[in-house]
Amino acid sequence: MAGQAILREVKLTLPMAPDMEIAASKTATAMAELMTMSPDKIDEVRMAVVEACINAIEHSRAHDRKVYLTFEVLGEQVPELLRITVRDAGVGFAPGEVEEPSIERKLTAERKRGWGLKIIRGLMDEVEIESGRDGTSIVMTKARG
Amino acid sequence: MAGQAILREVKLTLPMAPDMEIAASKTATAMAELMTMSPDKIDEVRMAVVEACINAIEHSRAHDRKVYLTFEVLGEQVPELLRITVRDAGVGFAPGEVEEPSIERKLTAERKRGWGLKIIRGLMDEVEIESGRDGTSIVMTKARG
Amino acid sequence: MTESLRLRVDRRDSLAVIYTEGYINNQGGEEIASAAYKLIADGDKVLLLNLDGTKIVNSIGISILIEIIEKMLEIDGRLAFCCLTPTIEKTFHIMGLAQYAGIYPDEPAALEALAAGGTPTAGSAG
Amino acid sequence: MTESLRLRVDRRDSLAVIYTEGYINNQGGEEIASAAYKLIADGDKVLLLNLDGTKIVNSIGISILIEIIEKMLEIDGRLAFCCLTPTIEKTFHIMGLAQYAGIYPDEPAALEALAAGGTPTAGSAG
Ligand SMILES: Nc1ncnc2c1ncn2[C@@H]1O[C@H](COP(=O)(O)OP(=O)(O)O)[C@@H](O)[C@H]1O
Ligand SMILES: Nc1ncnc2c1ncn2[C@@H]1O[C@H](COP(=O)(O)OP(=O)(O)O)[C@@H](O)[C@H]1O
């Protein structure tokens, strides 16, 4: 990834409101289509972006009630990688302390949720989370081919 | 339109690069779909946004090479109006001095182009252009129903 | 602001099929769950969720489907899915859902497997 | 970055049909124009553009289509369109293109009208 140029950078700011993750997923789709990613991969990116936005909307408690997305197309000459950053200016969390969900435990647990990050990691190639007092950034990449 | 609240505001920043108008058109589609506009109207909005972006990309000569879009859903309680602003920080132009194109003249003219603004006005309900030394803003609205 | 999930329920002799159309989010998941609980209350023990009309889900929506699986384990019933997009199927595998609910490419395949009693729900594969 | 417009040309006895798939932008318009000029050079005087596979156009792409109409006026030929999305059709009307090129809902309707010599190009409706 290092050494690759940013061929395109698109920024999207969404209000923390119902269904706004859909707007994010459409922009993700547009960017992935522009770099002619395969339809299945595009769909995976779309779902990962939806999950990241929902997390920001649901958990961040950001005062500005906004989600900031950046879509970057990276490559040496031709598009090779799509990098998406989903950022909020919320309270942050400690990713290392989030319990890894398992279906066996969830089946009997009261709280069935807690799958978002696992799904994002499963669908994208690389995922990095930076979180602290200034909020949370989740940076995820997917190769074109 | 006055007295209507902004129910949703989404911002999109695009680089002035080939095909970027497609990313804008997808966000427009997402917003129009969220407010359950009819498919035909959504398609009209989409085309108007494409034209406005192409104008900014082609004519603005903006140094920052960016197009700034704002999508606002307006309404008293339920979504009634979609307002889209396409802004560039370019050289500006005098909208009043742009010649109204006619097919008869274009058929024999060397330059066949010059249709973008006419198409935007034809497809949207209301269109306002503000242009000056700080660049150009085209504000266009379409009612949901 | 968007339109909500649309459901259609088709009760057959030995099972009920729930057809979905649209986004399975929080609300969509709740709607599916209440349709499922109603069928269970009416005596159905075998449910097939045909997601052909659903191109997008989120993890909150799927979590609610886990509740239905839990219910099925309790009553010794079976839940199966068919017609998933590749991404939704992949997501179900990431979550391990595939161990507790049959996943079939299309409805005939699902019906055949369910008629043969082939779908694990009651932890047989768990 | 996107894939370019795909074209298919079908030469028939009395006319040629050009099928498009994808975005008619600058590049897409140029591709259609060069296909059209090639057909004209080969003696075709009646062209039908079937845009069934095109869901999006821009004004630069359409401007290039006006060049084809101009060419048709010169050679006393005819250009017609079919299978336009409602927005593309509306755009052609906004521009006044519909006065110089026949617009038909589908290919059979276009072929019938063209066979009857019904499409104005040479300014008959202008
Ligand atoms: N943007 C965020 N801001 C604050 N906390 C977050 C954020 N994203 C995730 N979290 C924390 O991580 C936990 C796990 O998230 P996730 O795996 O997506 O499952 P879920 O959202 O269903 O709980 C959340 O419950 C929350 O505590
Ligand atoms: N954003 C803009 N910045 C500067 N000039 C513009 C802008 N948008 C439009 N114009 C001017 O208005 C003219 C007409 O635009 P338009 O009707 O879209 O047709 P075309 O783009 O094909 O020329 C352009 O040729 C240009 O001179």
Coordinates of C-alpha atoms and ligand atoms in Angstrom, one line a residue:
Chain A
M1 CA 0.0 0.0 0.0
A2 CA 2.9 2.3 0.7
G3 CA 4.2 4.1 -2.3
Q4 CA 0.8 4.1 -4.0
A5 CA -0.6 7.4 -5.1
I6 CA -4.1 8.7 -4.3
L7 CA -5.7 8.7 -7.7
R8 CA -9.1 10.0 -6.4
E9 CA -10.3 11.3 -3.1
V10 CA -14.0 11.8 -2.4
K11 CA -15.4 13.1 0.9
L12 CA -18.9 12.6 2.2
T13 CA -20.4 14.1 5.3
L14 CA -23.7 12.5 6.6
P15 CA -26.0 13.5 9.4
M16 CA -26.5 10.8 12.1
A17 CA -30.0 10.0 11.1
P18 CA -31.9 6.9 10.1
D19 CA -31.0 5.3 6.7
M20 CA -28.1 7.7 6.1
E21 CA -25.8 4.6 5.9
I22 CA -27.5 4.0 2.6
A23 CA -26.2 7.2 1.2
A24 CA -22.7 6.1 2.3
S25 CA -23.2 2.7 0.7
K26 CA -24.1 4.3 -2.6
T27 CA -21.0 6.5 -2.7
A28 CA -18.9 3.4 -1.9
T29 CA -20.6 1.6 -4.8
A30 CA -19.9 4.5 -7.1
M31 CA -16.3 4.6 -6.2
A32 CA -15.8 0.8 -6.4
E33 CA -17.6 0.8 -9.8
L34 CA -15.5 3.6 -11.1
M35 CA -12.4 1.4 -10.5
T36 CA -14.2 -1.6 -12.0
M37 CA -14.2 -3.8 -9.0
S38 CA -16.2 -7.0 -9.4
P39 CA -19.9 -6.8 -8.4
D40 CA -19.4 -9.2 -5.5
K41 CA -16.5 -7.2 -4.1
I42 CA -18.5 -4.0 -4.5
D43 CA -21.3 -5.5 -2.5
E44 CA -18.9 -6.5 0.3
V45 CA -17.5 -3.0 0.5
R46 CA -21.0 -1.6 0.6
M47 CA -22.0 -3.8 3.5
A48 CA -18.8 -2.9 5.4
V49 CA -19.5 0.8 5.0
V50 CA -23.0 0.3 6.2
E51 CA -21.8 -1.3 9.3
A52 CA -19.1 1.3 10.0
C53 CA -21.7 4.1 9.6
I54 CA -24.2 2.4 11.8
N55 CA -21.5 2.1 14.5
A56 CA -20.7 5.8 14.3
I57 CA -24.4 6.7 14.4
E58 CA -25.3 4.3 17.2
H59 CA -22.3 4.4 19.5
S60 CA -20.2 7.5 19.0
R61 CA -22.4 10.0 20.9
A62 CA -20.7 12.7 18.8
H63 CA -22.0 16.2 19.6
D64 CA -21.9 17.3 16.0
R65 CA -24.1 14.3 14.9
K66 CA -22.1 13.8 11.8
V67 CA -20.3 10.9 10.1
Y68 CA -17.3 11.9 8.0
L69 CA -16.3 9.5 5.2
T70 CA -13.3 9.6 2.9
F71 CA -13.1 7.4 -0.2
E72 CA -9.7 7.1 -1.7
V73 CA -8.7 5.2 -4.9
L74 CA -5.1 4.2 -4.6
G75 CA -2.8 2.8 -7.3
E76 CA 0.5 3.4 -9.0
Q77 CA -1.0 4.2 -12.4
V78 CA -4.3 2.3 -12.5
P79 CA -6.7 2.0 -9.6
E80 CA -5.6 -0.9 -7.3
L81 CA -7.1 -0.3 -3.9
L82 CA -10.1 1.4 -2.4
R83 CA -9.5 2.9 1.0
I84 CA -12.5 4.1 3.0
T85 CA -12.3 6.0 6.3
V86 CA -15.4 6.4 8.5
R87 CA -14.8 8.9 11.2
D88 CA -16.8 10.4 14.0
A89 CA -16.0 13.0 16.6
G90 CA -17.5 10.9 19.4
V91 CA -16.5 9.4 22.7
G92 CA -14.3 6.7 21.3
F93 CA -13.9 3.1 22.6
A94 CA -11.2 0.5 23.1
P95 CA -11.3 -1.8 20.2
G96 CA -9.1 -4.4 22.0
E97 CA -11.6 -4.7 24.7
V98 CA -14.5 -5.5 22.5
E99 CA -15.4 -9.2 23.0
E100 CA -15.2 -11.3 19.9
P101 CA -18.7 -12.5 19.3
S102 CA -19.5 -16.2 18.8
I103 CA -22.8 -17.7 17.6
E104 CA -22.9 -20.3 20.4
R105 CA -22.8 -17.6 23.1
K106 CA -25.1 -15.2 21.2
L107 CA -27.7 -17.9 20.8
T108 CA -28.3 -17.9 24.6
A109 CA -27.2 -14.4 25.4
E110 CA -29.7 -11.6 26.1
R111 CA -27.8 -9.3 23.7
K112 CA -27.6 -10.9 20.3
R113 CA -25.8 -7.9 18.8
G114 CA -22.1 -7.1 18.6
W115 CA -21.3 -8.4 15.0
G116 CA -20.5 -5.2 13.2
L117 CA -16.7 -5.1 13.6
K118 CA -16.4 -8.9 12.9
I119 CA -18.4 -8.5 9.7
I120 CA -16.3 -5.5 8.6
R121 CA -13.1 -7.5 9.2
G122 CA -14.5 -10.5 7.4
L123 CA -15.6 -8.5 4.3
M124 CA -12.6 -6.1 3.9
D125 CA -9.0 -6.9 3.2
E126 CA -7.5 -4.7 5.9
V127 CA -9.2 -2.9 8.8
E128 CA -7.6 -0.5 11.2
I129 CA -9.3 1.3 14.0
E130 CA -8.1 4.4 15.7
S131 CA -10.2 5.5 18.6
G132 CA -9.7 7.9 21.4
R133 CA -11.0 11.1 23.1
D134 CA -11.4 12.8 19.7
G135 CA -13.5 10.1 18.3
T136 CA -13.1 7.0 16.2
S137 CA -11.7 6.4 12.7
I138 CA -12.1 3.1 11.0
V139 CA -9.9 2.7 7.9
M140 CA -10.7 -0.2 5.7
T141 CA -9.2 -1.2 2.3
K142 CA -10.1 -3.6 -0.4
A143 CA -8.0 -4.5 -3.4
R144 CA -9.6 -4.1 -6.8
G145 CA -8.6 -7.5 -8.2
Chain B
M1 CA -40.0 26.6 0.3
A2 CA -39.6 29.2 3.0
G3 CA -40.5 28.0 6.4
Q4 CA -39.4 24.5 5.6
A5 CA -36.9 22.8 7.8
I6 CA -33.8 21.0 6.7
L7 CA -34.5 17.4 7.6
R8 CA -31.2 16.0 6.2
E9 CA -28.1 17.6 4.9
V10 CA -25.4 15.6 3.2
K11 CA -22.2 17.0 1.8
L12 CA -20.0 15.5 -0.9
T13 CA -16.6 16.8 -2.2
L14 CA -15.4 15.4 -5.4
P15 CA -12.1 15.9 -7.3
M16 CA -12.4 17.4 -10.8
A17 CA -11.5 14.2 -12.5
P18 CA -13.2 12.1 -15.2
D19 CA -16.3 10.2 -14.3
M20 CA -16.6 11.9 -10.9
E21 CA -20.0 13.2 -11.9
I22 CA -21.2 9.6 -11.5
A23 CA -20.3 9.6 -7.8
A24 CA -22.4 12.7 -7.5
S25 CA -25.3 11.2 -9.4
K26 CA -25.3 8.2 -7.0
T27 CA -25.5 10.3 -3.9
A28 CA -28.3 12.3 -5.5
T29 CA -30.1 9.0 -6.2
A30 CA -29.6 7.8 -2.7
M31 CA -31.1 11.0 -1.2
A32 CA -34.0 11.1 -3.7
E33 CA -34.7 7.4 -2.9
L34 CA -34.6 8.0 0.8
M35 CA -37.4 10.6 0.4
T36 CA -39.2 8.1 -1.8
M37 CA -39.3 10.2 -5.0
S38 CA -40.6 8.5 -8.0
P39 CA -38.0 6.6 -10.2
D40 CA -38.6 9.0 -13.1
K41 CA -38.0 12.1 -11.0
I42 CA -35.0 10.5 -9.4
D43 CA -33.5 9.9 -12.8
E44 CA -34.1 13.6 -13.8
V45 CA -32.4 14.8 -10.7
R46 CA -29.5 12.4 -11.4
M47 CA -29.1 13.9 -14.9
A48 CA -29.2 17.5 -13.7
V49 CA -26.6 16.8 -11.1
V50 CA -24.3 15.2 -13.7
E51 CA -24.6 18.3 -15.9
A52 CA -23.9 20.7 -13.0
C53 CA -20.8 18.7 -12.0
I54 CA -19.5 18.5 -15.6
N55 CA -19.9 22.3 -15.9
A56 CA -17.8 22.8 -12.7
I57 CA -15.2 20.3 -13.9
E58 CA -15.0 21.7 -17.4
H59 CA -15.5 25.4 -17.1
S60 CA -14.7 26.6 -13.5
R61 CA -10.9 26.5 -13.7
A62 CA -10.9 26.2 -9.9
H63 CA -7.5 26.0 -8.4
D64 CA -8.5 23.5 -5.8
R65 CA -9.8 21.2 -8.5
K66 CA -12.8 20.2 -6.3
V67 CA -16.6 20.2 -6.7
Y68 CA -18.6 20.8 -3.5
L69 CA -22.1 19.4 -3.4
T70 CA -24.8 19.8 -0.7
F71 CA -27.9 17.7 -0.7
E72 CA -30.7 18.9 1.5
V73 CA -34.0 17.3 2.2
L74 CA -36.6 19.9 3.1
G75 CA -40.0 19.6 4.5
E76 CA -42.2 20.6 7.3
Q77 CA -42.5 17.1 8.8
V78 CA -42.1 14.7 6.0
P79 CA -39.6 15.1 3.1
E80 CA -41.1 17.4 0.5
L81 CA -38.2 18.9 -1.5
L82 CA -34.7 17.9 -2.5
R83 CA -32.3 20.9 -2.8
I84 CA -29.0 20.3 -4.4
T85 CA -26.2 22.8 -4.5
V86 CA -23.2 22.3 -6.8
R87 CA -20.4 24.7 -6.0
D88 CA -17.0 25.4 -7.3
A89 CA -14.3 28.0 -6.3
G90 CA -13.6 28.9 -9.9
V91 CA -13.5 31.9 -12.2
G92 CA -17.3 32.3 -12.4
F93 CA -19.4 33.4 -15.4
A94 CA -22.3 35.6 -16.2
P95 CA -25.3 33.3 -16.5
G96 CA -27.4 36.1 -18.1
E97 CA -24.9 36.3 -21.0
V98 CA -25.0 32.7 -21.9
E99 CA -26.8 32.3 -25.2
E100 CA -29.9 30.2 -25.1
P101 CA -29.2 27.2 -27.4
S102 CA -31.5 26.3 -30.2
I103 CA -31.4 23.1 -32.2
E104 CA -31.8 25.0 -35.5
R105 CA -28.7 27.0 -34.9
K106 CA -26.7 24.2 -33.4
L107 CA -27.3 22.0 -36.4
T108 CA -25.2 24.3 -38.6
A109 CA -22.9 25.8 -35.9
E110 CA -19.4 24.6 -35.4
R111 CA -19.9 24.3 -31.6
K112 CA -22.8 21.9 -31.0
R113 CA -22.4 22.2 -27.2
G114 CA -24.0 24.6 -24.8
W115 CA -26.9 22.5 -23.6
G116 CA -26.1 21.8 -20.0
L117 CA -27.9 24.7 -18.3
K118 CA -31.0 24.4 -20.5
I119 CA -31.2 20.7 -19.6
I120 CA -30.8 21.4 -15.9
R121 CA -33.6 24.0 -16.1
G122 CA -35.8 21.6 -18.0
L123 CA -35.4 18.8 -15.6
M124 CA -35.5 20.5 -12.2
D125 CA -38.3 22.5 -10.7
E126 CA -36.3 25.6 -9.8
V127 CA -32.7 26.5 -10.6
E128 CA -30.7 29.5 -9.3
I129 CA -27.2 30.3 -10.3
E130 CA -24.9 32.5 -8.3
S131 CA -21.6 33.2 -9.9
G132 CA -18.8 35.7 -9.3
R133 CA -15.2 36.0 -8.5
D134 CA -15.4 33.4 -5.7
G135 CA -16.8 30.8 -8.1
T136 CA -20.2 29.4 -9.0
S137 CA -23.1 27.9 -7.1
I138 CA -26.0 26.3 -8.8
V139 CA -28.9 25.6 -6.5
M140 CA -31.6 23.4 -7.9
T141 CA -34.7 21.9 -6.3
K142 CA -37.2 19.2 -7.1
A143 CA -40.4 18.5 -5.2
R144 CA -40.9 14.9 -4.0
G145 CA -44.5 14.5 -5.3
Chain C
M1 CA -37.5 8.0 5.5
T2 CA -37.2 4.9 3.3
E3 CA -40.0 2.5 2.7
S4 CA -40.0 -0.4 5.1
L5 CA -39.4 -4.0 4.4
R6 CA -42.2 -5.8 2.7
L7 CA -43.1 -9.3 3.8
R8 CA -45.2 -12.0 2.3
V9 CA -46.0 -15.2 4.1
D10 CA -46.9 -18.5 2.3
R11 CA -48.1 -21.2 4.7
R12 CA -47.8 -24.7 3.1
D13 CA -48.6 -28.1 4.4
S14 CA -45.4 -28.8 6.2
L15 CA -43.7 -25.5 6.4
A16 CA -44.1 -21.7 6.0
V17 CA -42.1 -19.5 3.6
I18 CA -41.5 -15.9 4.4
Y19 CA -40.5 -13.7 1.4
T20 CA -38.8 -10.5 2.1
E21 CA -38.4 -7.4 -0.1
G22 CA -36.1 -4.6 0.9
Y23 CA -33.5 -3.7 3.5
I24 CA -33.3 -5.9 6.6
N25 CA -32.3 -3.4 9.2
N26 CA -33.5 -3.1 12.8
Q27 CA -37.1 -2.5 11.8
G28 CA -37.0 -5.1 9.0
G29 CA -35.6 -7.7 11.4
E30 CA -38.3 -7.0 13.9
E31 CA -41.0 -7.4 11.2
I32 CA -39.5 -10.8 10.1
A33 CA -39.4 -11.9 13.8
S34 CA -43.0 -11.0 14.5
A35 CA -44.1 -12.8 11.4
A36 CA -42.1 -15.8 12.5
Y37 CA -43.4 -15.8 16.0
K38 CA -46.9 -15.6 14.8
L39 CA -46.3 -18.6 12.6
I40 CA -44.7 -20.5 15.5
A41 CA -47.6 -19.6 17.7
D42 CA -49.9 -21.0 15.1
G43 CA -48.0 -24.3 15.1
D44 CA -45.4 -23.9 12.4
K45 CA -42.1 -25.5 13.2
V46 CA -40.4 -25.3 9.9
L47 CA -39.7 -21.9 8.4
L48 CA -38.0 -20.9 5.2
L49 CA -36.8 -17.3 4.8
N50 CA -36.6 -16.5 1.1
L51 CA -34.4 -13.4 0.8
D52 CA -34.5 -13.1 -3.0
G53 CA -35.9 -9.6 -2.7
T54 CA -33.3 -8.4 -0.2
K55 CA -30.1 -7.0 -1.5
I56 CA -28.9 -5.4 1.7
V57 CA -29.0 -6.3 5.4
N58 CA -27.2 -4.9 8.4
S59 CA -25.9 -6.6 11.5
I60 CA -28.7 -5.3 13.7
G61 CA -31.2 -6.9 11.4
I62 CA -29.3 -10.2 11.4
S63 CA -29.1 -10.2 15.2
I64 CA -32.8 -10.3 15.3
L65 CA -32.8 -13.3 13.1
I66 CA -30.6 -15.0 15.7
E67 CA -33.5 -14.6 18.1
I68 CA -35.6 -16.6 15.7
I69 CA -33.0 -19.4 15.6
E70 CA -32.9 -19.4 19.4
K71 CA -36.6 -19.8 19.5
M72 CA -36.4 -22.7 17.0
L73 CA -33.8 -24.4 19.1
E74 CA -36.3 -24.2 22.0
I75 CA -39.2 -25.7 20.1
D76 CA -37.1 -28.2 18.2
G77 CA -38.0 -26.5 14.9
R78 CA -36.0 -25.6 11.9
L79 CA -35.1 -22.4 10.1
A80 CA -33.6 -22.2 6.7
F81 CA -32.6 -19.5 4.2
C82 CA -32.6 -19.4 0.5
C83 CA -31.7 -17.0 -2.3
L84 CA -29.1 -15.0 -0.5
T85 CA -26.8 -12.6 -2.3
P86 CA -23.2 -13.8 -2.2
T87 CA -22.4 -11.0 0.4
I88 CA -25.2 -11.9 2.7
E89 CA -24.3 -15.6 2.5
K90 CA -20.6 -14.7 3.2
T91 CA -21.8 -12.7 6.2
F92 CA -23.8 -15.6 7.6
H93 CA -20.7 -17.7 7.3
I94 CA -18.6 -15.1 9.0
M95 CA -21.1 -15.1 11.9
G96 CA -21.3 -18.9 12.1
L97 CA -25.1 -18.7 11.4
A98 CA -24.7 -21.3 8.7
Q99 CA -24.2 -23.9 11.5
Y100 CA -27.6 -23.4 12.9
A101 CA -29.7 -22.6 9.9
G102 CA -29.7 -24.3 6.4
I103 CA -28.6 -22.0 3.6
Y104 CA -29.8 -23.0 0.1
P105 CA -29.2 -21.5 -3.3
D106 CA -32.9 -21.5 -4.3
E107 CA -36.3 -22.4 -3.0
P108 CA -36.6 -25.9 -4.6
A109 CA -33.3 -26.9 -3.0
A110 CA -34.4 -25.6 0.3
L111 CA -37.8 -27.4 0.2
E112 CA -36.2 -30.6 -0.8
A113 CA -33.7 -30.5 2.1
L114 CA -36.3 -29.4 4.6
A115 CA -38.6 -32.2 3.5
A116 CA -35.8 -34.7 4.0
G117 CA -35.3 -33.2 7.5
G118 CA -31.9 -32.1 6.5
T119 CA -31.5 -28.7 8.1
P120 CA -29.7 -28.6 11.4
T121 CA -31.1 -26.1 13.8
A122 CA -31.1 -28.0 17.0
G123 CA -27.4 -27.7 17.3
S124 CA -26.7 -30.9 15.5
A125 CA -23.9 -29.3 13.6
G126 CA -23.1 -26.8 16.3
Chain D
M1 CA -11.6 4.9 -14.9
T2 CA -14.9 3.4 -15.9
E3 CA -15.5 1.0 -18.7
S4 CA -16.3 2.7 -22.0
L5 CA -19.5 2.5 -23.9
R6 CA -20.0 -0.8 -25.8
L7 CA -21.5 -0.7 -29.3
R8 CA -22.9 -3.3 -31.5
V9 CA -23.8 -2.6 -35.1
D10 CA -26.4 -4.6 -37.0
R11 CA -26.6 -3.9 -40.8
R12 CA -29.9 -4.9 -42.3
D13 CA -31.2 -4.6 -45.8
S14 CA -32.6 -1.1 -45.7
L15 CA -31.0 0.3 -42.5
A16 CA -28.4 -0.2 -39.8
V17 CA -29.1 -0.4 -36.1
I18 CA -26.5 0.7 -33.5
Y19 CA -27.0 -0.8 -30.1
T20 CA -25.4 1.0 -27.2
E21 CA -24.6 -0.2 -23.7
G22 CA -23.3 2.2 -21.0
Y23 CA -22.8 5.9 -20.4
I24 CA -22.9 8.2 -23.4
N25 CA -20.5 10.9 -22.4
N26 CA -17.9 12.6 -24.6
Q27 CA -16.1 9.4 -25.4
G28 CA -19.3 7.4 -25.8
G29 CA -20.7 10.0 -28.2
E30 CA -17.4 9.9 -30.2
E31 CA -17.7 6.2 -30.5
I32 CA -21.2 6.3 -31.7
A33 CA -20.3 9.0 -34.2
S34 CA -17.4 7.1 -35.7
A35 CA -19.6 4.0 -36.0
A36 CA -22.2 6.1 -37.7
Y37 CA -19.8 7.8 -40.1
K38 CA -18.4 4.4 -41.0
L39 CA -21.9 3.2 -41.9
I40 CA -22.6 6.3 -43.9
A41 CA -19.3 6.0 -45.7
D42 CA -20.4 2.4 -46.6
G43 CA -23.6 3.7 -48.1
D44 CA -26.1 3.5 -45.2
K45 CA -28.5 6.4 -45.2
V46 CA -31.0 5.2 -42.5
L47 CA -29.7 4.7 -39.0
L48 CA -31.5 3.6 -35.8
L49 CA -29.9 4.2 -32.5
N50 CA -31.2 1.7 -30.0
L51 CA -30.3 3.0 -26.5
D52 CA -31.9 0.2 -24.5
G53 CA -28.6 -0.4 -22.8
T54 CA -28.0 3.2 -21.9
K55 CA -29.4 4.6 -18.7
I56 CA -27.3 7.7 -18.5
V57 CA -26.1 10.3 -21.0
N58 CA -24.7 13.8 -20.7
S59 CA -25.0 16.9 -22.8
I60 CA -21.6 16.6 -24.3
G61 CA -22.4 13.1 -25.5
I62 CA -25.7 14.3 -27.0
S63 CA -24.0 17.2 -28.7
I64 CA -22.0 14.7 -30.7
L65 CA -25.2 13.0 -31.8
I66 CA -26.3 16.4 -33.2
E67 CA -23.3 16.2 -35.5
I68 CA -24.7 12.9 -36.8
I69 CA -28.0 14.5 -37.5
E70 CA -26.3 17.4 -39.3
K71 CA -24.5 14.8 -41.5
M72 CA -27.8 13.1 -42.2
L73 CA -29.4 16.4 -43.3
E74 CA -26.5 16.8 -45.7
I75 CA -26.9 13.3 -47.3
D76 CA -30.7 13.4 -47.1
G77 CA -30.6 10.4 -44.8
R78 CA -32.6 9.6 -41.6
L79 CA -31.6 9.1 -38.0
A80 CA -34.0 7.6 -35.4
F81 CA -33.8 6.6 -31.8
C82 CA -35.6 3.9 -29.8
C83 CA -35.8 2.6 -26.3
L84 CA -34.9 5.8 -24.5
T85 CA -35.4 6.1 -20.7
P86 CA -38.1 8.7 -19.9
T87 CA -35.4 11.2 -18.8
I88 CA -33.3 10.8 -22.0
E89 CA -36.5 11.2 -24.0
K90 CA -37.5 14.3 -22.0
T91 CA -34.0 15.7 -22.6
F92 CA -34.2 15.2 -26.3
H93 CA -37.5 17.1 -26.3
I94 CA -36.0 19.9 -24.1
M95 CA -33.3 20.2 -26.7
G96 CA -35.6 20.1 -29.7
L97 CA -33.8 17.0 -31.1
A98 CA -37.2 15.3 -31.5
Q99 CA -37.9 17.6 -34.4
Y100 CA -35.0 16.2 -36.4
A101 CA -34.9 12.6 -35.4
G102 CA -37.7 10.1 -34.9
I103 CA -38.1 8.9 -31.3
Y104 CA -39.8 5.5 -30.9
P105 CA -40.7 3.5 -27.9
D106 CA -39.2 0.2 -29.2
E107 CA -37.4 -1.2 -32.1
P108 CA -40.4 -2.7 -34.0
A109 CA -42.2 0.7 -33.9
A110 CA -39.0 2.4 -35.2
L111 CA -38.5 -0.1 -38.0
E112 CA -42.1 0.2 -39.1
A113 CA -41.9 4.0 -39.2
L114 CA -38.6 4.0 -40.9
A115 CA -39.8 1.6 -43.5
A116 CA -42.7 3.9 -44.2
G117 CA -40.2 6.7 -44.6
G118 CA -41.8 8.4 -41.7
T119 CA -38.9 9.9 -39.8
P120 CA -38.2 13.5 -40.5
T121 CA -34.6 14.3 -40.5
A122 CA -34.3 16.7 -43.5
G123 CA -36.0 19.5 -41.6
S124 CA -39.5 18.4 -42.7
A125 CA -40.8 19.0 -39.2
G126 CA -38.3 21.7 -38.4
Ligands
LIG1 N1 -17.7 4.5 16.3 C1 -17.8 4.0 17.5 N2 -17.8 4.8 18.6 C2 -17.9 4.3 19.9 N3 -18.0 3.0 20.1 C3 -18.0 2.1 19.1 C4 -17.9 2.6 17.8 N4 -17.9 1.5 16.9 C5 -18.0 0.4 17.7 N5 -18.0 0.8 19.1 C6 -18.1 -0.1 20.2 O1 -17.7 -1.4 19.8 C7 -18.8 -2.3 20.1 C8 -18.9 -3.4 19.1 O2 -19.4 -2.9 17.8 P1 -19.9 -3.9 16.7 O3 -19.0 -5.0 16.6 O4 -20.1 -3.1 15.5 O5 -21.3 -4.4 17.3 P2 -22.6 -3.6 17.8 O6 -22.6 -2.3 17.1 O7 -23.8 -4.5 17.3 O8 -22.5 -3.5 19.3 C9 -20.0 -1.5 20.2 O9 -21.0 -2.1 21.0 C10 -19.5 -0.2 20.8 O10 -19.3 -0.3 22.2
LIG2 N1 -19.4 26.3 -13.1 C1 -19.1 27.1 -14.1 N2 -18.0 27.9 -14.1 C2 -17.7 28.7 -15.1 N3 -18.4 28.8 -16.2 C3 -19.5 28.1 -16.4 C4 -19.9 27.2 -15.3 N4 -21.1 26.5 -15.7 C5 -21.4 27.0 -16.9 N5 -20.5 27.9 -17.3 C6 -20.5 28.7 -18.6 O1 -21.8 28.6 -19.2 C7 -21.7 28.1 -20.5 C8 -22.9 27.2 -20.8 O2 -22.9 26.0 -20.0 P1 -23.8 24.8 -20.5 O3 -25.1 25.3 -20.8 O4 -23.7 23.8 -19.4 O5 -23.1 24.2 -21.8 P2 -21.7 23.7 -22.1 O6 -21.1 23.3 -20.8 O7 -21.9 22.6 -23.1 O8 -20.9 24.9 -22.7 C9 -20.4 27.3 -20.5 O9 -19.9 27.2 -21.8 C10 -19.5 28.2 -19.6 O10 -19.0 29.3 -20.3

